[in-house]
Amino acid sequence: MAGVSTVEESVRTASLAVLARNWRGSFTRAAPRLYPHQWSWDSACVALALAHYRQADAEAELLSLFAGQWRNGLLPHIRFFDEDAPYFPGPELWESRRSGDAPARPATSGIVQPPVHATAVLHQIEYAPDRERALRLARALYPKLVAWHRYLHVERVRPGSPLVELWHPWESGMDNSPLWDDALARLDTPEARPSYRRVDTTIADPRERPTDAEYDRYVDLVARQRDVAYDPASVREMTPFAVRDVLFNSLLARADGDLASIARWLGDDPARPERWAGELRAAIDSEMWSHEHHVYLDLDVITGRPIEVCTASGLAPLFARACAPDRVAELASAVERFCVGARGGPPVLASLSPDDASFDPRRYWRGPVWPMLNWVVASGFRESGLVEIAASLSDGLVRLVHEHGAFEQFNPLDGHGQGCAEVSWTAALALDSCTSHVT
Ligand code: 2M8
């Protein structure tokens, strides 16, 4: 077997090449064909990884994404570019301009994705070669980041908890996770199937994508929000899908803390983002921990009950530094429930435990290994001082990409790549996993 440094060198080179091929002059498409536009959290991961290697492009990536930000702070999950590039749902379904908050151009979606952006900006300051340039970028983006976090902390909460809520499975980034099954089942089945044509199943293997029944509900939820012009108060009032997700809240708490660090670098007052981070961390630890399952659980806002589905994202609060010390130890034991060592290689995390009745090694977010979940949990363990677990998860991801390529997801049983190839955030996170973070 090749030594670690040889593997890392080769993954670094291959990942940079994938990112260069997906570069479109001002942003990185999420993947060739299947995802031809700019996706919010994919893009933040790309900017984070590029800080060390292509600082000017990392800067352009973030500026491009924020050009799609809405006046109320909402940072859309897709910024559309070539509006003719086949992708469903494109601008014609979203009709983002129905909202007075959406920009006239560019066309965007009307929902969000997990907020990794302040983390990516702090990364520029800490690791990009030209710190003065990174600080100028941070100065330009700071008010936009504050508006983005403010939107989440103000518009996505209800009285009684600072945990923010999601109104569409796509907002979680874990589109068809079994986490959403019960909440989606509550949606009335549309009497006539909404009329639309999927593009994804003509590009990727349909067995590795969400089902048509799930897509009907995704489209239905978009239509409901579009029909109230994406007005947050109206959506909060009427949505049948409202969940407080562990991964989303953990990434936000982490990003709030990173926003406070950016404020300190800029000589600004960090009090507001520090307060956001503190309140969110405390709520994650007190409201989401499951004494029964020994991981953190999502909460269904409509039923008021925990969602009793354990996924690898239940370990994400480590990355937010939200866990009481004894819980860090419990999570270190829980990690084994999700670990798979594809073909005897180092362990990686399956998105769902292979023991779960809903586990499906092919079906998208219902079992396959996702680089982002591995990266978040590995980083969380590293920063909690459990460096051996962290190194082994990181090594597992790097070796998967080395052996199979920068696929979207990997089969947890045999490691082979699924979904589509040449995926930007897979390349970015593999690249970051073999980059030394020393300033
Ligand atoms: C997947 O989601 C999009 C919808 O946003 C899709 O399936 O068409 C998810 O894996 C999501 O997390 C990711 O950001 C996106 C682009 O890679 O693809």
Tab-separated table of C-alpha atoms and ligand atoms in Angstrom:
chain	number	residue	atom	x	y	z
A	1	MET	CA	0.000	0.000	0.000
A	2	ALA	CA	1.325	3.464	-0.846
A	3	GLY	CA	2.572	5.540	2.119
A	4	VAL	CA	0.362	8.301	3.509
A	5	SER	CA	2.424	11.132	2.066
A	6	THR	CA	2.382	9.632	-1.432
A	7	VAL	CA	-1.377	9.153	-1.229
A	8	GLU	CA	-1.862	12.683	0.070
A	9	GLU	CA	0.330	14.161	-2.626
A	10	SER	CA	-1.594	12.371	-5.317
A	11	VAL	CA	-5.019	13.332	-3.859
A	12	ARG	CA	-3.892	16.947	-3.535
A	13	THR	CA	-2.855	17.084	-7.195
A	14	ALA	CA	-5.974	15.285	-8.437
A	15	SER	CA	-8.312	17.442	-6.304
A	16	LEU	CA	-6.763	20.686	-7.524
A	17	ALA	CA	-7.197	19.423	-11.084
A	18	VAL	CA	-10.921	18.655	-10.500
A	19	LEU	CA	-11.447	22.122	-9.018
A	20	ALA	CA	-9.630	23.722	-11.946
A	21	ARG	CA	-11.815	21.847	-14.448
A	22	ASN	CA	-14.986	22.946	-12.659
A	23	TRP	CA	-13.853	26.595	-12.444
A	24	ARG	CA	-16.046	28.857	-14.578
A	25	GLY	CA	-14.055	32.096	-14.400
A	26	SER	CA	-15.829	33.521	-11.326
A	27	PHE	CA	-17.225	30.488	-9.508
A	28	THR	CA	-16.871	26.716	-9.335
A	29	ARG	CA	-19.786	24.664	-10.661
A	30	ALA	CA	-20.750	22.032	-8.123
A	31	ALA	CA	-20.206	19.224	-10.661
A	32	PRO	CA	-20.199	18.742	-14.416
A	33	ARG	CA	-23.700	18.093	-15.859
A	34	LEU	CA	-25.571	17.047	-12.698
A	35	TYR	CA	-24.962	20.349	-10.834
A	36	PRO	CA	-24.046	23.046	-13.388
A	37	HIS	CA	-24.664	26.087	-11.106
A	38	GLN	CA	-23.244	27.496	-7.863
A	39	TRP	CA	-24.464	25.774	-4.701
A	40	SER	CA	-24.152	27.590	-1.408
A	41	TRP	CA	-22.458	25.152	0.962
A	42	ASP	CA	-20.506	23.369	-1.778
A	43	SER	CA	-19.117	26.735	-2.747
A	44	ALA	CA	-18.148	27.661	0.812
A	45	CYS	CA	-16.233	24.369	1.070
A	46	VAL	CA	-14.463	25.108	-2.204
A	47	ALA	CA	-13.460	28.601	-1.030
A	48	LEU	CA	-12.228	27.177	2.259
A	49	ALA	CA	-9.994	24.624	0.550
A	50	LEU	CA	-8.745	27.040	-2.128
A	51	ALA	CA	-7.565	29.604	0.462
A	52	HIS	CA	-4.198	27.884	0.609
A	53	TYR	CA	-3.753	27.438	-3.133
A	54	ARG	CA	-5.768	29.940	-5.240
A	55	GLN	CA	-6.586	32.844	-2.936
A	56	ALA	CA	-7.913	35.196	-5.637
A	57	ASP	CA	-10.297	32.523	-6.928
A	58	ALA	CA	-11.477	31.656	-3.403
A	59	GLU	CA	-12.289	35.352	-3.004
A	60	ALA	CA	-14.146	35.473	-6.344
A	61	GLU	CA	-16.082	32.329	-5.368
A	62	LEU	CA	-17.433	33.942	-2.196
A	63	LEU	CA	-18.193	37.276	-3.855
A	64	SER	CA	-20.071	35.486	-6.618
A	65	LEU	CA	-22.230	33.603	-4.137
A	66	PHE	CA	-23.034	36.710	-2.099
A	67	ALA	CA	-24.053	38.543	-5.294
A	68	GLY	CA	-27.197	36.379	-5.076
A	69	GLN	CA	-27.977	37.366	-1.467
A	70	TRP	CA	-31.472	38.727	-0.816
A	71	ARG	CA	-32.196	42.072	0.846
A	72	ASN	CA	-33.505	40.336	3.970
A	73	GLY	CA	-30.177	38.505	4.356
A	74	LEU	CA	-31.290	35.143	2.916
A	75	LEU	CA	-28.378	33.518	1.090
A	76	PRO	CA	-29.997	31.284	-1.538
A	77	HIS	CA	-28.997	27.660	-1.868
A	78	ILE	CA	-28.416	28.022	-5.629
A	79	ARG	CA	-27.144	30.950	-7.623
A	80	PHE	CA	-28.061	30.140	-11.218
A	81	PHE	CA	-25.624	30.906	-13.989
A	82	ASP	CA	-26.284	29.554	-17.422
A	83	GLU	CA	-30.063	29.494	-17.139
A	84	ASP	CA	-30.271	27.080	-20.052
A	85	ALA	CA	-28.022	24.480	-18.439
A	86	PRO	CA	-30.319	21.545	-17.800
A	87	TYR	CA	-31.112	21.316	-14.096
A	88	PHE	CA	-34.400	20.802	-12.355
A	89	PRO	CA	-35.708	22.804	-10.606
A	90	GLY	CA	-34.332	25.822	-12.453
A	91	PRO	CA	-35.304	29.507	-12.179
A	92	GLU	CA	-38.692	28.885	-13.827
A	93	LEU	CA	-39.961	26.881	-10.857
A	94	TRP	CA	-38.459	29.097	-8.168
A	95	GLU	CA	-39.591	32.440	-9.626
A	96	SER	CA	-37.461	34.066	-6.952
A	97	ARG	CA	-38.453	37.549	-8.133
A	98	ARG	CA	-41.887	37.058	-6.654
A	99	SER	CA	-40.133	38.141	-3.448
A	100	GLY	CA	-39.420	41.842	-3.141
A	101	ASP	CA	-36.260	40.825	-1.265
A	102	ALA	CA	-34.723	38.863	-4.153
A	103	PRO	CA	-32.263	40.645	-6.447
A	104	ALA	CA	-33.422	41.434	-9.994
A	105	ARG	CA	-30.383	39.502	-11.141
A	106	PRO	CA	-28.963	36.900	-10.746
A	107	ALA	CA	-31.732	34.304	-10.637
A	108	THR	CA	-31.601	32.252	-7.463
A	109	SER	CA	-33.541	29.632	-5.552
A	110	GLY	CA	-35.642	30.782	-2.583
A	111	ILE	CA	-34.370	28.532	0.212
A	112	VAL	CA	-31.079	28.205	2.103
A	113	GLN	CA	-28.327	25.684	2.803
A	114	PRO	CA	-26.068	25.194	5.837
A	115	PRO	CA	-24.027	28.314	6.684
A	116	VAL	CA	-20.363	27.412	6.240
A	117	HIS	CA	-19.514	30.848	4.809
A	118	ALA	CA	-18.107	32.681	7.847
A	119	THR	CA	-15.968	29.596	8.470
A	120	ALA	CA	-14.666	29.856	4.903
A	121	VAL	CA	-13.931	33.587	5.292
A	122	LEU	CA	-12.082	33.077	8.584
A	123	HIS	CA	-10.074	30.391	6.811
A	124	GLN	CA	-8.934	32.995	4.247
A	125	ILE	CA	-7.680	35.242	7.043
A	126	GLU	CA	-5.924	32.445	8.884
A	127	TYR	CA	-4.413	30.493	6.004
A	128	ALA	CA	-4.344	32.394	2.695
A	129	PRO	CA	-0.868	33.613	1.726
A	130	ASP	CA	-1.812	37.315	1.473
A	131	ARG	CA	-3.388	38.260	4.813
A	132	GLU	CA	-3.976	41.915	3.935
A	133	ARG	CA	-5.991	40.853	0.911
A	134	ALA	CA	-7.947	38.348	3.013
A	135	LEU	CA	-8.743	41.072	5.535
A	136	ARG	CA	-10.022	43.347	2.748
A	137	LEU	CA	-12.306	40.530	1.623
A	138	ALA	CA	-13.486	39.980	5.193
A	139	ARG	CA	-14.185	43.711	5.548
A	140	ALA	CA	-16.310	43.639	2.371
A	141	LEU	CA	-18.200	40.502	3.338
A	142	TYR	CA	-18.666	41.142	7.059
A	143	PRO	CA	-21.961	43.094	6.794
A	144	LYS	CA	-23.325	40.498	4.369
A	145	LEU	CA	-22.377	37.664	6.722
A	146	VAL	CA	-24.011	39.468	9.641
A	147	ALA	CA	-27.188	39.950	7.560
A	148	TRP	CA	-27.144	36.248	6.619
A	149	HIS	CA	-26.753	35.074	10.216
A	150	ARG	CA	-29.309	37.641	11.385
A	151	TYR	CA	-31.831	36.281	8.871
A	152	LEU	CA	-31.348	32.787	10.343
A	153	HIS	CA	-31.415	33.877	13.972
A	154	VAL	CA	-34.451	36.115	13.526
A	155	GLU	CA	-36.597	34.633	10.753
A	156	ARG	CA	-35.967	30.936	11.370
A	157	VAL	CA	-36.844	30.761	15.071
A	158	ARG	CA	-40.007	30.583	17.141
A	159	PRO	CA	-40.506	31.760	20.717
A	160	GLY	CA	-38.970	29.450	23.311
A	161	SER	CA	-35.799	28.318	21.540
A	162	PRO	CA	-32.864	29.881	19.669
A	163	LEU	CA	-32.566	26.753	17.472
A	164	VAL	CA	-33.169	27.657	13.833
A	165	GLU	CA	-35.586	25.705	11.661
A	166	LEU	CA	-35.606	24.404	8.090
A	167	TRP	CA	-38.581	24.503	5.748
A	168	HIS	CA	-37.393	22.136	3.041
A	169	PRO	CA	-35.253	18.943	3.060
A	170	TRP	CA	-32.958	20.629	0.506
A	171	GLU	CA	-32.138	23.224	3.165
A	172	SER	CA	-30.422	20.544	5.230
A	173	GLY	CA	-28.206	19.523	2.301
A	174	MET	CA	-29.057	15.899	3.244
A	175	ASP	CA	-31.960	15.804	0.827
A	176	ASN	CA	-33.559	12.370	1.220
A	177	SER	CA	-32.211	11.424	4.638
A	178	PRO	CA	-34.632	9.217	6.601
A	179	LEU	CA	-34.655	12.134	9.061
A	180	TRP	CA	-37.380	13.711	6.937
A	181	ASP	CA	-39.542	10.661	6.200
A	182	ASP	CA	-42.225	11.259	8.830
A	183	ALA	CA	-42.406	14.993	8.230
A	184	LEU	CA	-42.740	14.453	4.475
A	185	ALA	CA	-45.353	11.757	4.999
A	186	ARG	CA	-47.551	14.423	6.577
A	187	LEU	CA	-47.740	16.301	3.295
A	188	ASP	CA	-50.920	15.582	1.438
A	189	THR	CA	-50.078	13.580	-1.613
A	190	PRO	CA	-50.786	15.962	-4.453
A	191	GLU	CA	-54.015	14.831	-6.162
A	192	ALA	CA	-52.463	15.161	-9.570
A	193	ARG	CA	-48.739	14.631	-9.655
A	194	PRO	CA	-47.170	18.066	-10.189
A	195	SER	CA	-46.093	18.379	-13.768
A	196	TYR	CA	-42.318	18.541	-14.141
A	197	ARG	CA	-39.471	16.603	-15.696
A	198	ARG	CA	-36.548	15.461	-13.574
A	199	VAL	CA	-33.114	15.898	-15.105
A	200	ASP	CA	-31.044	14.243	-12.371
A	201	THR	CA	-32.237	10.720	-13.151
A	202	THR	CA	-31.207	11.114	-16.796
A	203	ILE	CA	-27.629	11.869	-15.690
A	204	ALA	CA	-27.066	9.780	-12.538
A	205	ASP	CA	-28.265	6.261	-11.769
A	206	PRO	CA	-31.879	6.636	-10.543
A	207	ARG	CA	-31.145	4.079	-7.803
A	208	GLU	CA	-28.663	6.551	-6.342
A	209	ARG	CA	-31.099	9.480	-6.338
A	210	PRO	CA	-34.243	10.346	-4.310
A	211	THR	CA	-37.457	8.682	-5.469
A	212	ASP	CA	-40.192	10.320	-7.578
A	213	ALA	CA	-42.493	10.346	-4.534
A	214	GLU	CA	-39.864	12.373	-2.664
A	215	TYR	CA	-39.456	14.745	-5.612
A	216	ASP	CA	-43.226	15.330	-5.731
A	217	ARG	CA	-43.027	16.528	-2.164
A	218	TYR	CA	-39.903	18.625	-2.762
A	219	VAL	CA	-41.677	20.392	-5.626
A	220	ASP	CA	-44.834	20.799	-3.569
A	221	LEU	CA	-42.872	22.469	-0.748
A	222	VAL	CA	-41.186	24.848	-3.201
A	223	ALA	CA	-44.571	25.776	-4.700
A	224	ARG	CA	-46.057	26.503	-1.271
A	225	GLN	CA	-43.213	28.890	-0.414
A	226	ARG	CA	-43.207	30.505	-3.846
A	227	ASP	CA	-46.959	31.089	-3.569
A	228	VAL	CA	-46.456	33.245	-0.472
A	229	ALA	CA	-43.572	35.062	-2.193
A	230	TYR	CA	-41.096	33.458	0.225
A	231	ASP	CA	-42.300	35.745	2.999
A	232	PRO	CA	-40.730	34.252	6.165
A	233	ALA	CA	-43.635	35.060	8.486
A	234	SER	CA	-46.121	33.460	6.083
A	235	VAL	CA	-43.981	30.356	5.554
A	236	ARG	CA	-43.473	29.948	9.313
A	237	GLU	CA	-47.221	30.150	9.761
A	238	MET	CA	-48.279	27.680	7.076
A	239	THR	CA	-45.447	25.242	6.431
A	240	PRO	CA	-46.207	21.580	7.147
A	241	PHE	CA	-42.435	20.904	7.165
A	242	ALA	CA	-40.453	22.590	9.951
A	243	VAL	CA	-37.494	20.867	11.594
A	244	ARG	CA	-34.605	21.888	13.796
A	245	ASP	CA	-31.655	20.037	12.367
A	246	VAL	CA	-28.532	19.140	14.346
A	247	LEU	CA	-26.087	19.562	11.448
A	248	PHE	CA	-27.480	22.920	10.324
A	249	ASN	CA	-27.566	24.344	13.848
A	250	SER	CA	-24.072	23.032	14.591
A	251	LEU	CA	-22.617	24.586	11.440
A	252	LEU	CA	-24.362	27.848	12.315
A	253	ALA	CA	-23.059	27.856	15.906
A	254	ARG	CA	-19.572	27.201	14.553
A	255	ALA	CA	-19.968	29.944	11.943
A	256	ASP	CA	-21.280	32.387	14.585
A	257	GLY	CA	-18.094	31.784	16.582
A	258	ASP	CA	-16.035	32.243	13.413
A	259	LEU	CA	-17.926	35.476	12.657
A	260	ALA	CA	-16.951	36.736	16.118
A	261	SER	CA	-13.302	35.903	15.314
A	262	ILE	CA	-13.601	37.828	12.027
A	263	ALA	CA	-14.986	40.816	13.957
A	264	ARG	CA	-11.967	40.702	16.268
A	265	TRP	CA	-9.568	40.575	13.293
A	266	LEU	CA	-11.343	43.637	11.863
A	267	GLY	CA	-11.320	45.528	15.167
A	268	ASP	CA	-15.137	45.376	15.366
A	269	ASP	CA	-17.265	44.463	18.361
A	270	PRO	CA	-17.764	40.662	18.428
A	271	ALA	CA	-20.537	40.790	21.046
A	272	ARG	CA	-23.497	39.993	18.769
A	273	PRO	CA	-22.042	36.904	17.012
A	274	GLU	CA	-20.600	35.745	20.341
A	275	ARG	CA	-24.066	35.918	21.881
A	276	TRP	CA	-25.579	34.044	18.934
A	277	ALA	CA	-22.912	31.329	19.229
A	278	GLY	CA	-23.262	30.995	22.998
A	279	GLU	CA	-27.056	30.714	22.942
A	280	LEU	CA	-27.063	28.240	20.085
A	281	ARG	CA	-24.365	26.007	21.566
A	282	ALA	CA	-26.237	25.836	24.869
A	283	ALA	CA	-29.532	25.011	23.132
A	284	ILE	CA	-27.957	22.290	20.969
A	285	ASP	CA	-26.526	20.610	24.050
A	286	SER	CA	-29.621	20.946	26.208
A	287	GLU	CA	-32.452	20.479	23.676
A	288	MET	CA	-30.994	18.011	21.160
A	289	TRP	CA	-29.026	15.482	23.216
A	290	SER	CA	-30.663	12.077	23.456
A	291	HIS	CA	-29.949	10.177	26.676
A	292	GLU	CA	-31.420	7.118	25.031
A	293	HIS	CA	-29.484	7.166	21.748
A	294	HIS	CA	-26.258	8.839	22.962
A	295	VAL	CA	-26.108	11.180	19.975
A	296	TYR	CA	-27.842	14.481	19.183
A	297	LEU	CA	-31.263	14.240	17.514
A	298	ASP	CA	-33.216	16.556	15.198
A	299	LEU	CA	-36.500	18.013	16.421
A	300	ASP	CA	-39.784	18.145	14.542
A	301	VAL	CA	-41.277	21.576	15.204
A	302	ILE	CA	-44.784	20.578	14.108
A	303	THR	CA	-45.101	17.582	16.459
A	304	GLY	CA	-42.824	19.066	19.117
A	305	ARG	CA	-40.989	15.731	19.320
A	306	PRO	CA	-37.448	14.489	18.633
A	307	ILE	CA	-36.951	12.689	15.330
A	308	GLU	CA	-35.842	9.241	16.465
A	309	VAL	CA	-33.451	8.609	13.598
A	310	CYS	CA	-29.727	8.429	14.366
A	311	THR	CA	-27.487	9.665	11.567
A	312	ALA	CA	-23.805	10.555	11.451
A	313	SER	CA	-24.898	14.198	11.557
A	314	GLY	CA	-25.825	13.566	15.202
A	315	LEU	CA	-22.095	13.966	15.952
A	316	ALA	CA	-21.825	17.405	14.326
A	317	PRO	CA	-22.105	19.428	17.581
A	318	LEU	CA	-18.430	18.520	18.154
A	319	PHE	CA	-17.598	20.927	15.316
A	320	ALA	CA	-19.633	23.655	17.032
A	321	ARG	CA	-17.772	23.090	20.326
A	322	ALA	CA	-21.248	22.668	21.785
A	323	CYS	CA	-20.786	19.409	23.718
A	324	ALA	CA	-20.316	19.018	27.443
A	325	PRO	CA	-17.053	17.030	28.099
A	326	ASP	CA	-18.764	13.774	29.073
A	327	ARG	CA	-20.777	13.921	25.852
A	328	VAL	CA	-17.600	14.167	23.789
A	329	ALA	CA	-16.615	10.813	25.301
A	330	GLU	CA	-20.046	9.362	24.492
A	331	LEU	CA	-19.765	10.541	20.901
A	332	ALA	CA	-16.329	8.940	20.662
A	333	SER	CA	-18.029	5.631	21.526
A	334	ALA	CA	-20.989	6.302	19.222
A	335	VAL	CA	-18.767	6.863	16.188
A	336	GLU	CA	-18.362	3.119	15.717
A	337	ARG	CA	-22.060	2.724	14.975
A	338	PHE	CA	-21.594	4.664	11.744
A	339	CYS	CA	-18.108	3.468	10.826
A	340	VAL	CA	-17.573	1.347	7.798
A	341	GLY	CA	-14.157	0.315	6.565
A	342	ALA	CA	-14.842	-0.054	2.887
A	343	ARG	CA	-12.714	-2.989	1.737
A	344	GLY	CA	-10.662	-3.082	4.907
A	345	GLY	CA	-9.403	0.498	4.487
A	346	PRO	CA	-9.415	3.012	7.343
A	347	PRO	CA	-12.892	3.799	8.678
A	348	VAL	CA	-15.239	6.365	7.189
A	349	LEU	CA	-18.697	7.359	8.348
A	350	ALA	CA	-21.762	6.045	6.569
A	351	SER	CA	-24.525	8.661	6.599
A	352	LEU	CA	-26.785	6.147	8.338
A	353	SER	CA	-25.837	3.233	10.549
A	354	PRO	CA	-25.779	-0.045	8.583
A	355	ASP	CA	-27.908	-1.451	11.434
A	356	ASP	CA	-30.733	1.003	10.757
A	357	ALA	CA	-33.794	-0.485	9.052
A	358	SER	CA	-33.779	2.385	6.507
A	359	PHE	CA	-30.119	1.853	5.585
A	360	ASP	CA	-29.626	1.692	1.836
A	361	PRO	CA	-26.019	1.653	0.585
A	362	ARG	CA	-26.932	3.247	-2.742
A	363	ARG	CA	-29.755	5.676	-2.147
A	364	TYR	CA	-28.125	9.113	-1.785
A	365	TRP	CA	-28.324	10.357	1.847
A	366	ARG	CA	-29.752	7.085	3.221
A	367	GLY	CA	-26.469	5.238	3.820
A	368	PRO	CA	-23.668	6.266	1.439
A	369	VAL	CA	-20.497	7.903	2.711
A	370	TRP	CA	-20.590	11.686	2.217
A	371	PRO	CA	-17.305	13.611	2.369
A	372	MET	CA	-18.906	16.614	4.124
A	373	LEU	CA	-20.184	14.570	7.063
A	374	ASN	CA	-16.790	12.915	7.439
A	375	TRP	CA	-14.998	16.246	7.294
A	376	VAL	CA	-17.281	17.916	9.872
A	377	VAL	CA	-17.059	15.023	12.333
A	378	ALA	CA	-13.303	14.515	11.833
A	379	SER	CA	-12.706	18.260	12.352
A	380	GLY	CA	-14.936	18.157	15.441
A	381	PHE	CA	-12.973	15.303	17.000
A	382	ARG	CA	-9.667	16.997	16.146
A	383	GLU	CA	-10.710	20.201	17.844
A	384	SER	CA	-12.017	18.262	20.845
A	385	GLY	CA	-8.540	16.781	21.294
A	386	LEU	CA	-9.443	13.283	20.056
A	387	VAL	CA	-6.834	13.445	17.347
A	388	GLU	CA	-6.559	9.707	16.694
A	389	ILE	CA	-10.225	9.319	15.746
A	390	ALA	CA	-9.944	12.505	13.697
A	391	ALA	CA	-6.835	11.336	11.843
A	392	SER	CA	-8.331	7.974	11.089
A	393	LEU	CA	-11.587	9.435	9.660
A	394	SER	CA	-9.632	11.955	7.643
A	395	ASP	CA	-7.319	9.273	6.328
A	396	GLY	CA	-10.334	7.126	5.432
A	397	LEU	CA	-11.780	9.919	3.296
A	398	VAL	CA	-8.474	10.683	1.570
A	399	ARG	CA	-7.952	7.019	0.721
A	400	LEU	CA	-11.494	6.630	-0.653
A	401	VAL	CA	-10.927	9.566	-2.993
A	402	HIS	CA	-7.481	8.257	-3.893
A	403	GLU	CA	-8.819	4.855	-4.808
A	404	HIS	CA	-12.078	5.824	-6.524
A	405	GLY	CA	-11.943	9.509	-7.477
A	406	ALA	CA	-13.821	12.648	-6.397
A	407	PHE	CA	-17.265	11.070	-6.489
A	408	GLU	CA	-20.302	12.663	-4.965
A	409	GLN	CA	-20.822	9.808	-2.488
A	410	PHE	CA	-19.354	6.366	-1.882
A	411	ASN	CA	-20.925	2.998	-1.333
A	412	PRO	CA	-20.343	2.230	2.367
A	413	LEU	CA	-19.967	-1.499	1.741
A	414	ASP	CA	-17.420	-1.624	-1.062
A	415	GLY	CA	-16.287	2.017	-1.355
A	416	HIS	CA	-17.068	2.503	-5.017
A	417	GLY	CA	-18.059	5.963	-6.202
A	418	GLN	CA	-21.744	6.824	-6.710
A	419	GLY	CA	-23.854	9.743	-7.921
A	420	CYS	CA	-21.552	11.664	-10.216
A	421	ALA	CA	-17.821	12.041	-10.719
A	422	GLU	CA	-15.601	15.139	-10.523
A	423	VAL	CA	-17.598	16.717	-7.705
A	424	SER	CA	-16.178	20.012	-6.483
A	425	TRP	CA	-16.884	19.780	-2.765
A	426	THR	CA	-15.575	16.214	-2.598
A	427	ALA	CA	-12.344	17.430	-4.189
A	428	ALA	CA	-12.273	20.459	-1.883
A	429	LEU	CA	-12.750	18.496	1.329
A	430	ALA	CA	-10.267	15.816	0.290
A	431	LEU	CA	-7.829	18.615	-0.539
A	432	ASP	CA	-8.385	20.260	2.839
A	433	SER	CA	-7.925	16.891	4.549
A	434	CYS	CA	-4.414	16.658	3.136
A	435	THR	CA	-3.483	20.291	3.673
A	436	SER	CA	-1.404	21.288	6.644
A	437	HIS	CA	-3.151	24.042	8.623
A	438	VAL	CA	-0.117	25.878	9.862
A	439	THR	CA	0.147	29.617	9.347
B	1	2M8	C1	-27.656	17.770	-3.586
B	1	2M8	O1	-28.835	18.587	-3.615
B	1	2M8	C2	-29.381	19.119	-4.820
B	1	2M8	C3	-30.522	20.047	-4.441
B	1	2M8	O2	-30.011	21.145	-3.734
B	1	2M8	C4	-29.902	18.057	-5.788
B	1	2M8	O3	-29.967	16.882	-5.419
B	1	2M8	O4	-30.236	18.435	-6.914
B	1	2M8	C5	-27.253	17.631	-2.100
B	1	2M8	O5	-26.299	16.619	-1.922
B	1	2M8	C6	-26.728	18.956	-1.575
B	1	2M8	O6	-26.245	18.812	-0.267
B	1	2M8	C7	-25.639	19.526	-2.456
B	1	2M8	O7	-25.303	20.820	-2.008
B	1	2M8	C8	-26.089	19.587	-3.930
B	1	2M8	C9	-24.954	19.979	-4.883
B	1	2M8	O8	-23.819	19.186	-4.653
B	1	2M8	O9	-26.589	18.319	-4.347
